[in-house]
PDB file of C-alpha atoms and ligand atoms in Angstrom:
ATOM      1  CA  UNK A 207       0.000   0.000   0.000  1.00  0.00           C
ATOM      2  CA  UNK A 208       1.291   3.425  -0.928  1.00  0.00           C
ATOM      3  CA  UNK A 209       1.313   6.182   1.628  1.00  0.00           C
ATOM      4  CA  UNK A 210      -0.631   9.272   0.661  1.00  0.00           C
ATOM      5  CA  UNK A 211      -0.379  12.755   2.125  1.00  0.00           C
ATOM      6  CA  UNK A 212      -3.167  15.036   0.969  1.00  0.00           C
ATOM      7  CA  UNK A 213      -4.485  18.500   1.540  1.00  0.00           C
ATOM      8  CA  UNK A 214      -7.361  20.463   0.043  1.00  0.00           C
ATOM      9  CA  UNK A 215      -8.494  24.020  -0.200  1.00  0.00           C
ATOM     10  CA  UNK A 216     -11.515  25.808  -1.609  1.00  0.00           C
ATOM     11  CA  UNK A 217     -11.952  29.551  -1.940  1.00  0.00           C
ATOM     12  CA  UNK A 218     -14.951  31.476  -3.178  1.00  0.00           C
ATOM     13  CA  UNK A 219     -14.235  33.603  -6.248  1.00  0.00           C
ATOM     14  CA  UNK A 220     -13.503  37.272  -5.610  1.00  0.00           C
ATOM     15  CA  UNK A 221     -16.641  38.397  -7.438  1.00  0.00           C
ATOM     16  CA  UNK A 222     -19.060  35.794  -6.061  1.00  0.00           C
ATOM     17  CA  UNK A 223     -21.324  35.339  -3.055  1.00  0.00           C
ATOM     18  CA  UNK A 224     -21.462  31.556  -2.768  1.00  0.00           C
ATOM     19  CA  UNK A 225     -18.846  28.894  -3.200  1.00  0.00           C
ATOM     20  CA  UNK A 226     -20.436  26.354  -5.532  1.00  0.00           C
ATOM     21  CA  UNK A 227     -17.514  23.931  -5.280  1.00  0.00           C
ATOM     22  CA  UNK A 228     -17.279  21.095  -2.768  1.00  0.00           C
ATOM     23  CA  UNK A 229     -14.455  18.744  -1.962  1.00  0.00           C
ATOM     24  CA  UNK A 230     -13.808  15.809   0.313  1.00  0.00           C
ATOM     25  CA  UNK A 231     -10.749  14.015   1.595  1.00  0.00           C
ATOM     26  CA  UNK A 232     -11.418  10.614   3.183  1.00  0.00           C
ATOM     27  CA  UNK A 233      -8.020   9.325   4.334  1.00  0.00           C
ATOM     28  CA  UNK A 234      -9.469   6.116   5.717  1.00  0.00           C
ATOM     29  CA  UNK A 235     -10.861   5.004   2.367  1.00  0.00           C
ATOM     30  CA  UNK A 236      -8.254   6.994   0.417  1.00  0.00           C
ATOM     31  CA  UNK A 237     -10.964   8.726  -1.550  1.00  0.00           C
ATOM     32  CA  UNK A 238     -10.489  12.267  -2.867  1.00  0.00           C
ATOM     33  CA  UNK A 239     -13.212  14.315  -4.577  1.00  0.00           C
ATOM     34  CA  UNK A 240     -13.682  17.739  -6.158  1.00  0.00           C
ATOM     35  CA  UNK A 241     -17.099  18.822  -7.466  1.00  0.00           C
ATOM     36  CA  UNK A 242     -18.119  22.082  -9.134  1.00  0.00           C
ATOM     37  CA  UNK A 243     -21.820  22.822  -8.971  1.00  0.00           C
ATOM     38  CA  UNK A 244     -23.992  24.893 -11.278  1.00  0.00           C
ATOM     39  CA  UNK A 245     -27.497  26.303 -11.107  1.00  0.00           C
ATOM     40  CA  UNK A 246     -29.192  29.504  -9.933  1.00  0.00           C
ATOM     41  CA  UNK A 247     -29.284  30.894  -6.375  1.00  0.00           C
ATOM     42  CA  UNK A 248     -27.437  28.516  -4.042  1.00  0.00           C
ATOM     43  CA  UNK A 249     -28.282  25.453  -6.102  1.00  0.00           C
ATOM     44  CA  UNK A 250     -24.764  24.865  -7.366  1.00  0.00           C
ATOM     45  CA  UNK A 251     -23.650  24.402  -3.771  1.00  0.00           C
ATOM     46  CA  UNK A 252     -26.490  21.974  -3.134  1.00  0.00           C
ATOM     47  CA  UNK A 253     -25.619  19.945  -6.236  1.00  0.00           C
ATOM     48  CA  UNK A 254     -21.894  19.653  -5.554  1.00  0.00           C
ATOM     49  CA  UNK A 255     -22.377  18.853  -1.841  1.00  0.00           C
ATOM     50  CA  UNK A 256     -25.123  16.310  -2.585  1.00  0.00           C
ATOM     51  CA  UNK A 257     -22.910  14.543  -5.115  1.00  0.00           C
ATOM     52  CA  UNK A 258     -19.827  14.479  -2.889  1.00  0.00           C
ATOM     53  CA  UNK A 259     -21.813  13.138   0.075  1.00  0.00           C
ATOM     54  CA  UNK A 260     -23.495  10.481  -2.073  1.00  0.00           C
ATOM     55  CA  UNK A 261     -20.176   9.248  -3.502  1.00  0.00           C
ATOM     56  CA  UNK A 262     -18.618   9.032  -0.025  1.00  0.00           C
ATOM     57  CA  UNK A 263     -21.657   7.201   1.330  1.00  0.00           C
ATOM     58  CA  UNK A 264     -21.582   4.665  -1.492  1.00  0.00           C
ATOM     59  CA  UNK A 265     -17.920   3.884  -0.852  1.00  0.00           C
ATOM     60  CA  UNK A 266     -18.486   3.681   2.914  1.00  0.00           C
ATOM     61  CA  UNK A 267     -21.415   1.277   2.384  1.00  0.00           C
ATOM     62  CA  UNK A 268     -19.264  -0.869   0.140  1.00  0.00           C
ATOM     63  CA  UNK A 269     -16.472  -0.947   2.732  1.00  0.00           C
ATOM     64  CA  UNK A 270     -19.047  -2.259   5.233  1.00  0.00           C
ATOM     65  CA  UNK A 271     -20.630  -4.887   2.979  1.00  0.00           C
ATOM     66  CA  UNK A 272     -17.679  -5.786   0.774  1.00  0.00           C
ATOM     67  CA  UNK A 273     -19.857  -6.074  -2.327  1.00  0.00           C
ATOM     68  CA  UNK A 274     -20.497  -3.137  -4.609  1.00  0.00           C
ATOM     69  CA  UNK A 275     -24.075  -2.957  -5.873  1.00  0.00           C
ATOM     70  CA  UNK A 276     -24.494  -4.403  -9.372  1.00  0.00           C
ATOM     71  CA  UNK A 277     -23.781  -2.214 -12.369  1.00  0.00           C
ATOM     72  CA  UNK A 278     -24.893  -2.476 -15.990  1.00  0.00           C
ATOM     73  CA  UNK A 279     -23.602  -5.602 -17.708  1.00  0.00           C
ATOM     74  CA  UNK A 280     -21.166  -3.816 -19.990  1.00  0.00           C
ATOM     75  CA  UNK A 281     -19.162  -2.804 -16.918  1.00  0.00           C
ATOM     76  CA  UNK A 282     -18.679  -6.370 -15.695  1.00  0.00           C
ATOM     77  CA  UNK A 283     -15.132  -6.522 -17.066  1.00  0.00           C
ATOM     78  CA  UNK A 284     -14.024  -3.393 -15.184  1.00  0.00           C
ATOM     79  CA  UNK A 285     -11.846  -3.973 -12.125  1.00  0.00           C
ATOM     80  CA  UNK A 286     -13.508  -3.968  -8.711  1.00  0.00           C
ATOM     81  CA  UNK A 287     -12.343  -0.468  -7.810  1.00  0.00           C
ATOM     82  CA  UNK A 288     -13.258   0.961 -11.210  1.00  0.00           C
ATOM     83  CA  UNK A 289     -16.761  -0.451 -10.826  1.00  0.00           C
ATOM     84  CA  UNK A 290     -16.968   0.854  -7.297  1.00  0.00           C
ATOM     85  CA  UNK A 291     -16.078   4.414  -8.247  1.00  0.00           C
ATOM     86  CA  UNK A 292     -18.218   4.422 -11.364  1.00  0.00           C
ATOM     87  CA  UNK A 293     -21.122   3.001  -9.377  1.00  0.00           C
ATOM     88  CA  UNK A 294     -20.642   5.688  -6.738  1.00  0.00           C
ATOM     89  CA  UNK A 295     -20.777   8.468  -9.326  1.00  0.00           C
ATOM     90  CA  UNK A 296     -23.848   6.994 -11.041  1.00  0.00           C
ATOM     91  CA  UNK A 297     -25.600   6.743  -7.689  1.00  0.00           C
ATOM     92  CA  UNK A 298     -24.675  10.384  -6.949  1.00  0.00           C
ATOM     93  CA  UNK A 299     -26.192  11.354 -10.314  1.00  0.00           C
ATOM     94  CA  UNK A 300     -29.409   9.578  -9.286  1.00  0.00           C
ATOM     95  CA  UNK A 301     -29.351  11.367  -5.931  1.00  0.00           C
ATOM     96  CA  UNK A 302     -29.057  14.789  -7.588  1.00  0.00           C
ATOM     97  CA  UNK A 303     -31.906  13.909  -9.971  1.00  0.00           C
ATOM     98  CA  UNK A 304     -34.013  12.777  -7.032  1.00  0.00           C
ATOM     99  CA  UNK A 305     -33.455  16.085  -5.220  1.00  0.00           C
ATOM    100  CA  UNK A 306     -34.581  17.917  -8.359  1.00  0.00           C
ATOM    101  CA  UNK A 307     -37.717  15.761  -8.659  1.00  0.00           C
ATOM    102  CA  UNK A 308     -38.572  16.429  -5.008  1.00  0.00           C
ATOM    103  CA  UNK A 309     -38.055  20.179  -5.229  1.00  0.00           C
ATOM    104  CA  UNK A 310     -38.913  21.706  -8.587  1.00  0.00           C
ATOM    105  CA  UNK A 311     -37.109  24.945  -7.743  1.00  0.00           C
ATOM    106  CA  UNK A 312     -33.827  23.004  -8.017  1.00  0.00           C
ATOM    107  CA  UNK A 313     -34.462  22.321 -11.702  1.00  0.00           C
ATOM    108  CA  UNK A 314     -31.322  22.999 -13.729  1.00  0.00           C
ATOM    109  CA  UNK A 315     -28.832  22.271 -10.970  1.00  0.00           C
ATOM    110  CA  UNK A 316     -25.961  19.958 -11.736  1.00  0.00           C
ATOM    111  CA  UNK A 317     -22.353  19.313 -10.892  1.00  0.00           C
ATOM    112  CA  UNK A 318     -19.066  18.083 -12.242  1.00  0.00           C
ATOM    113  CA  UNK A 319     -16.910  15.651 -10.329  1.00  0.00           C
ATOM    114  CA  UNK A 320     -13.279  14.571 -10.320  1.00  0.00           C
ATOM    115  CA  UNK A 321     -12.587  11.490  -8.203  1.00  0.00           C
ATOM    116  CA  UNK A 322      -9.445   9.657  -7.130  1.00  0.00           C
ATOM    117  CA  UNK A 323      -9.556   6.373  -5.223  1.00  0.00           C
ATOM    118  CA  UNK A 324      -6.387   4.593  -4.151  1.00  0.00           C
ATOM    119  CA  UNK A 325      -6.446   0.828  -4.687  1.00  0.00           C
ATOM    120  CA  UNK A 326      -3.184  -0.701  -3.454  1.00  0.00           C
ATOM    121  CA  UNK A 327      -0.358   0.143  -5.877  1.00  0.00           C
ATOM    122  CA  UNK A 328      -2.662   1.944  -8.265  1.00  0.00           C
ATOM    123  CA  UNK A 329      -5.480   4.447  -8.236  1.00  0.00           C
ATOM    124  CA  UNK A 330      -8.762   4.736 -10.012  1.00  0.00           C
ATOM    125  CA  UNK A 331      -9.576   8.126 -11.515  1.00  0.00           C
ATOM    126  CA  UNK A 332     -12.991   9.152 -12.745  1.00  0.00           C
ATOM    127  CA  UNK A 333     -14.548  12.372 -13.902  1.00  0.00           C
ATOM    128  CA  UNK A 334     -17.553  14.094 -15.407  1.00  0.00           C
ATOM    129  CA  UNK A 335     -17.469  17.669 -16.726  1.00  0.00           C
ATOM    130  CA  UNK A 336     -14.529  20.070 -16.570  1.00  0.00           C
ATOM    131  CA  UNK A 337     -12.990  19.350 -13.178  1.00  0.00           C
ATOM    132  CA  UNK A 338      -9.552  17.930 -13.835  1.00  0.00           C
ATOM    133  CA  UNK A 339      -6.921  15.540 -12.528  1.00  0.00           C
ATOM    134  CA  UNK A 340      -3.225  16.104 -13.204  1.00  0.00           C
ATOM    135  CA  UNK A 341      -0.169  14.066 -12.342  1.00  0.00           C
ATOM    136  CA  UNK A 342       3.316  15.431 -11.741  1.00  0.00           C
ATOM    137  CA  UNK A 343       5.905  12.686 -12.253  1.00  0.00           C
ATOM    138  CA  UNK A 344       9.642  13.294 -12.623  1.00  0.00           C
ATOM    139  CA  UNK A 345       8.937  17.003 -13.043  1.00  0.00           C
ATOM    140  CA  UNK A 346       6.458  16.574 -15.911  1.00  0.00           C
ATOM    141  CA  UNK A 347       2.849  17.628 -15.480  1.00  0.00           C
ATOM    142  CA  UNK A 348       0.306  15.549 -17.354  1.00  0.00           C
ATOM    143  CA  UNK A 349      -3.437  16.032 -17.618  1.00  0.00           C
ATOM    144  CA  UNK A 350      -5.141  12.673 -16.972  1.00  0.00           C
ATOM    145  CA  UNK A 351      -8.678  13.782 -17.788  1.00  0.00           C
ATOM    146  CA  UNK A 352     -10.370  15.235 -20.845  1.00  0.00           C
ATOM    147  CA  UNK A 353     -12.857  18.065 -20.250  1.00  0.00           C
ATOM    148  CA  UNK A 354     -16.434  17.330 -21.223  1.00  0.00           C
ATOM    149  CA  UNK A 355     -16.996  20.810 -22.586  1.00  0.00           C
ATOM    150  CA  UNK A 356     -18.060  22.414 -25.793  1.00  0.00           C
ATOM    151  CA  UNK A 357     -14.788  24.372 -26.056  1.00  0.00           C
ATOM    152  CA  UNK A 358     -12.713  21.215 -25.606  1.00  0.00           C
ATOM    153  CA  UNK A 359     -14.603  19.615 -28.498  1.00  0.00           C
ATOM    154  CA  UNK A 360     -13.619  22.658 -30.577  1.00  0.00           C
ATOM    155  CA  UNK A 361      -9.957  22.299 -29.508  1.00  0.00           C
ATOM    156  CA  UNK A 362      -9.970  18.600 -30.420  1.00  0.00           C
ATOM    157  CA  UNK A 363     -11.506  19.424 -33.798  1.00  0.00           C
ATOM    158  CA  UNK A 364      -8.820  22.074 -34.384  1.00  0.00           C
ATOM    159  CA  UNK A 365     -11.172  25.088 -34.348  1.00  0.00           C
ATOM    160  CA  UNK A 366      -9.807  26.669 -31.141  1.00  0.00           C
ATOM    161  CA  UNK A 367      -6.396  26.767 -29.478  1.00  0.00           C
ATOM    162  CA  UNK A 368      -5.976  25.899 -25.781  1.00  0.00           C
ATOM    163  CA  UNK A 369      -5.459  29.591 -24.990  1.00  0.00           C
ATOM    164  CA  UNK A 370      -8.566  30.625 -26.949  1.00  0.00           C
ATOM    165  CA  UNK A 371     -10.575  27.947 -25.162  1.00  0.00           C
ATOM    166  CA  UNK A 372      -9.496  29.167 -21.708  1.00  0.00           C
ATOM    167  CA  UNK A 373     -10.987  32.629 -22.279  1.00  0.00           C
ATOM    168  CA  UNK A 374     -13.858  31.730 -24.632  1.00  0.00           C
ATOM    169  CA  UNK A 375     -17.291  33.123 -23.620  1.00  0.00           C
ATOM    170  CA  UNK A 376     -18.724  29.580 -23.797  1.00  0.00           C
ATOM    171  CA  UNK A 377     -15.909  28.036 -21.748  1.00  0.00           C
ATOM    172  CA  UNK A 378     -18.344  27.148 -18.950  1.00  0.00           C
ATOM    173  CA  UNK A 379     -20.624  25.035 -21.104  1.00  0.00           C
ATOM    174  CA  UNK A 380     -20.190  21.436 -19.977  1.00  0.00           C
ATOM    175  CA  UNK A 381     -21.498  18.627 -22.132  1.00  0.00           C
ATOM    176  CA  UNK A 382     -21.875  16.208 -19.220  1.00  0.00           C
ATOM    177  CA  UNK A 383     -22.912  16.781 -15.607  1.00  0.00           C
ATOM    178  CA  UNK A 384     -24.372  14.887 -12.676  1.00  0.00           C
ATOM    179  CA  UNK A 385     -28.016  15.920 -12.622  1.00  0.00           C
ATOM    180  CA  UNK A 386     -28.050  16.418 -16.388  1.00  0.00           C
ATOM    181  CA  UNK A 387     -30.518  14.811 -18.743  1.00  0.00           C
ATOM    182  CA  UNK A 388     -30.113  11.368 -20.255  1.00  0.00           C
ATOM    183  CA  UNK A 389     -27.800   8.527 -19.301  1.00  0.00           C
ATOM    184  CA  UNK A 390     -24.655   9.729 -17.630  1.00  0.00           C
ATOM    185  CA  UNK A 391     -21.367   8.663 -19.169  1.00  0.00           C
ATOM    186  CA  UNK A 392     -18.515   8.530 -16.650  1.00  0.00           C
ATOM    187  CA  UNK A 393     -14.880   8.403 -17.772  1.00  0.00           C
ATOM    188  CA  UNK A 394     -12.889   5.995 -15.622  1.00  0.00           C
ATOM    189  CA  UNK A 395      -9.259   4.962 -15.776  1.00  0.00           C
ATOM    190  CA  UNK A 396      -6.678   3.188 -13.693  1.00  0.00           C
ATOM    191  CA  UNK A 397      -3.229   4.694 -13.105  1.00  0.00           C
ATOM    192  CA  UNK A 398      -0.189   3.117 -11.465  1.00  0.00           C
ATOM    193  CA  UNK A 399       1.169   4.955  -8.450  1.00  0.00           C
ATOM    194  CA  UNK A 400       4.873   5.602  -8.003  1.00  0.00           C
ATOM    195  CA  UNK A 401       6.612   7.042  -4.961  1.00  0.00           C
ATOM    196  CA  UNK A 402       7.299  10.692  -5.708  1.00  0.00           C
ATOM    197  CA  UNK A 403       4.116  11.186  -7.746  1.00  0.00           C
ATOM    198  CA  UNK A 404       2.097  14.281  -6.943  1.00  0.00           C
ATOM    199  CA  UNK A 405      -1.547  14.540  -8.074  1.00  0.00           C
ATOM    200  CA  UNK A 406      -3.845  17.513  -8.392  1.00  0.00           C
ATOM    201  CA  UNK A 407      -7.645  17.492  -8.487  1.00  0.00           C
ATOM    202  CA  UNK A 408      -9.114  20.892  -9.305  1.00  0.00           C
ATOM    203  CA  UNK A 409     -12.155  22.824 -10.424  1.00  0.00           C
ATOM    204  CA  UNK A 410     -12.049  25.050 -13.515  1.00  0.00           C
ATOM    205  CA  UNK A 411     -11.660  28.126 -11.309  1.00  0.00           C
ATOM    206  CA  UNK A 412      -7.979  27.158 -11.297  1.00  0.00           C
ATOM    207  CA  UNK A 413      -7.534  26.108 -14.906  1.00  0.00           C
ATOM    208  CA  UNK A 414      -9.297  29.082 -16.489  1.00  0.00           C
ATOM    209  CA  UNK A 415      -6.932  31.383 -14.559  1.00  0.00           C
ATOM    210  CA  UNK A 416      -3.655  29.467 -14.927  1.00  0.00           C
ATOM    211  CA  UNK A 417      -1.999  27.727 -17.857  1.00  0.00           C
ATOM    212  CA  UNK A 418      -0.690  24.201 -17.362  1.00  0.00           C
ATOM    213  CA  UNK A 419       2.897  25.515 -17.276  1.00  0.00           C
ATOM    214  CA  UNK A 420       1.974  27.859 -14.432  1.00  0.00           C
ATOM    215  CA  UNK A 421       0.313  25.031 -12.520  1.00  0.00           C
ATOM    216  CA  UNK A 422       3.388  22.840 -13.106  1.00  0.00           C
ATOM    217  CA  UNK A 423       5.639  25.571 -11.762  1.00  0.00           C
ATOM    218  CA  UNK A 424       3.827  25.491  -8.404  1.00  0.00           C
ATOM    219  CA  UNK A 425       3.389  21.718  -8.326  1.00  0.00           C
ATOM    220  CA  UNK A 426       7.179  21.218  -8.740  1.00  0.00           C
ATOM    221  CA  UNK A 427       8.032  23.109  -5.573  1.00  0.00           C
ATOM    222  CA  UNK A 428       9.444  21.027  -2.752  1.00  0.00           C
ATOM    223  CA  UNK A 429       6.692  22.060  -0.406  1.00  0.00           C
ATOM    224  CA  UNK A 430       3.925  20.228   1.424  1.00  0.00           C
ATOM    225  CA  UNK A 431       0.589  19.557  -0.318  1.00  0.00           C
ATOM    226  CA  UNK A 432      -0.939  22.163   2.001  1.00  0.00           C
ATOM    227  CA  UNK A 433       1.541  24.841   0.915  1.00  0.00           C
ATOM    228  CA  UNK A 434       1.084  23.973  -2.762  1.00  0.00           C
ATOM    229  CA  UNK A 435      -2.711  24.194  -2.385  1.00  0.00           C
ATOM    230  CA  UNK A 436      -2.288  27.651  -0.873  1.00  0.00           C
ATOM    231  CA  UNK A 437      -0.034  28.786  -3.719  1.00  0.00           C
ATOM    232  CA  UNK A 438      -2.375  27.510  -6.439  1.00  0.00           C
ATOM    233  CA  UNK A 439      -5.455  29.181  -4.969  1.00  0.00           C
ATOM    234  CA  UNK A 440      -3.562  32.426  -4.326  1.00  0.00           C
ATOM    235  CA  UNK A 441      -2.279  32.455  -7.921  1.00  0.00           C
ATOM    236  CA  UNK A 442      -5.809  32.002  -9.320  1.00  0.00           C
ATOM    237  CA  UNK A 443      -7.076  34.855  -7.164  1.00  0.00           C
ATOM    238  CA  UNK A 444      -4.218  37.144  -8.164  1.00  0.00           C
ATOM    239  CA  UNK A 445      -5.297  36.651 -11.770  1.00  0.00           C
ATOM    240  CA  UNK A 446      -8.785  37.890 -10.998  1.00  0.00           C
ATOM    241  CA  UNK A 447     -10.376  34.861  -9.333  1.00  0.00           C
ATOM    242  CA  UNK A 448     -13.632  35.146 -11.273  1.00  0.00           C
ATOM    243  CA  UNK A 449     -14.712  31.697 -10.171  1.00  0.00           C
ATOM    244  CA  UNK A 450     -14.503  29.482  -7.103  1.00  0.00           C
ATOM    245  CA  UNK A 451     -11.191  27.684  -6.929  1.00  0.00           C
ATOM    246  CA  UNK A 452     -10.859  24.250  -5.379  1.00  0.00           C
ATOM    247  CA  UNK A 453      -7.753  22.084  -5.271  1.00  0.00           C
ATOM    248  CA  UNK A 454      -6.633  18.851  -3.675  1.00  0.00           C
ATOM    249  CA  UNK A 455      -2.932  18.030  -3.838  1.00  0.00           C
ATOM    250  CA  UNK A 456      -1.790  14.538  -2.892  1.00  0.00           C
ATOM    251  CA  UNK A 457       1.689  13.140  -2.582  1.00  0.00           C
ATOM    252  CA  UNK A 458       2.551   9.472  -2.951  1.00  0.00           C
ATOM    253  CA  UNK A 459       5.346   8.097  -0.828  1.00  0.00           C
ATOM    254  CA  UNK A 460       6.506   4.494  -0.915  1.00  0.00           C
TER     255      UNK A 460
HETATM  256 CA1   CA B  74     -16.419  26.561 -11.738  1.00  0.00          CA
END
């Protein structure tokens, strides 16, 4: 089992009233989550907190029973931890939809999620929307997730550059969200863990303010996860901090 040291931080944007992001660090189950809610009034907060709580609960229930609830047949070949995390996110999606059905005023709320679950020598990563997961290994920063956004589709198709996408007026349009309509597609992947790895989970409040190179610069510092979290959030706010910024930094030691 790898040893993980993690820290998280969430700051409301400089121009906003409510922090619509939520995050959770569960060291016992080695589960790390960042969610970025959307919707009018305080509904973004409700969506992201509902989703984070539901994912944690699902994983806690599994730890008690030892058997993850069944998933659709096409997922049968996924590893146990992949199924567990995917199942947790699908159940959180259902929970958000249920809240909306019970209270019509919540209509339109939704949330992204980026999730990281340690499973022995590897970790399972999963995401929906534009919250991201990066890995710093041997000084190189690599994005492990692909944004589910309209602008990212344009970048992939060659119509926009990364820099144009970061400042595009439609940069906030996500193509997938928990609480959204239709079947939810969750991207899941398994990554090997190596001592010395440093991972970042973050909401787009960070990545619309800072380029990857600027994030890498702070991630490379020989400082604790807590200090790096502080630096990342401070840097986003210095740039204008138009949006809530949430980060979790976790270090892997052998
Ligand atoms: Ca956001």
